[in-house]
Short mmCIF file of C-alpha atoms in Angstrom, two decimals:
data_model
loop_
_atom_site.label_atom_id
_atom_site.label_comp_id
_atom_site.label_asym_id
_atom_site.label_seq_id
_atom_site.Cartn_x
_atom_site.Cartn_y
_atom_site.Cartn_z
CA MET A 912 -0.10 -0.06 -0.03
CA GLN A 913 1.29 3.40 -0.91
CA LYS A 914 0.31 6.99 -0.06
CA VAL A 915 -0.45 9.21 -3.14
CA ILE A 916 -1.42 13.02 -3.31
CA LEU A 917 -3.94 14.15 -6.18
CA MET A 918 -2.51 17.16 -7.75
CA CYS A 919 -4.69 19.57 -9.92
CA GLY A 920 -8.45 18.99 -10.56
CA PRO A 921 -11.47 19.50 -8.34
CA VAL A 922 -9.81 17.12 -5.24
CA HIS A 923 -6.28 18.79 -5.35
CA GLY A 924 -4.40 17.89 -2.18
CA ARG A 925 -6.33 14.95 -1.11
CA VAL A 926 -4.29 12.18 -0.15
CA LEU A 927 -5.27 8.34 -0.84
CA HIS A 928 -3.96 5.03 0.11
CA THR A 929 -3.62 2.53 -2.95
CA ASP A 930 -2.58 -0.65 -4.01
CA VAL A 931 -1.94 0.54 -7.64
CA LEU A 932 1.43 0.89 -8.69
CA ASP A 933 0.92 2.44 -12.06
CA GLY A 934 -1.82 4.20 -14.00
CA GLU A 935 -5.05 5.33 -13.05
CA VAL A 936 -5.77 5.56 -9.26
CA LEU A 937 -9.00 7.61 -9.13
CA ARG A 938 -11.88 8.65 -11.53
CA GLU A 939 -14.39 11.18 -10.15
CA ALA A 940 -16.50 13.90 -11.22
CA GLY A 941 -15.36 13.96 -14.91
CA TRP A 942 -11.52 13.82 -14.11
CA SER A 943 -8.90 10.82 -13.79
CA TYR A 944 -5.90 10.89 -11.58
CA TRP A 945 -2.71 9.08 -13.10
CA LEU A 946 0.39 8.10 -10.93
CA THR A 947 3.64 9.79 -11.77
CA ASP A 948 6.99 8.88 -10.89
CA ASP A 949 7.33 12.02 -8.85
CA LEU A 950 7.44 12.28 -5.09
CA ASP A 951 6.23 15.18 -2.74
CA GLU A 952 8.23 16.44 0.03
CA LYS A 953 6.66 14.23 2.19
CA GLY A 954 7.34 10.91 -0.15
CA ARG A 955 4.04 10.62 -1.37
CA ARG A 956 3.71 9.79 -4.88
CA ILE A 957 2.24 12.51 -7.02
CA THR A 958 -0.81 12.14 -9.23
CA GLN A 959 -1.75 14.16 -12.37
CA ALA A 960 -5.33 15.13 -13.45
CA CYS A 961 -6.79 14.75 -16.56
CA ARG A 962 -10.45 15.68 -17.79
CA ASP A 963 -12.28 12.71 -19.06
#
């Protein structure tokens, strides 16, 4: 299980716990959040939002 932070989009800043290692971690309200290889200052994987 890893901790990820959602960036951009309507739920910017929300933190999730997920077993997903690659690809989409959340789809909500017309937005998809995809994992990147980047980490924030707290070591959480960063996601990038894309409009569906």
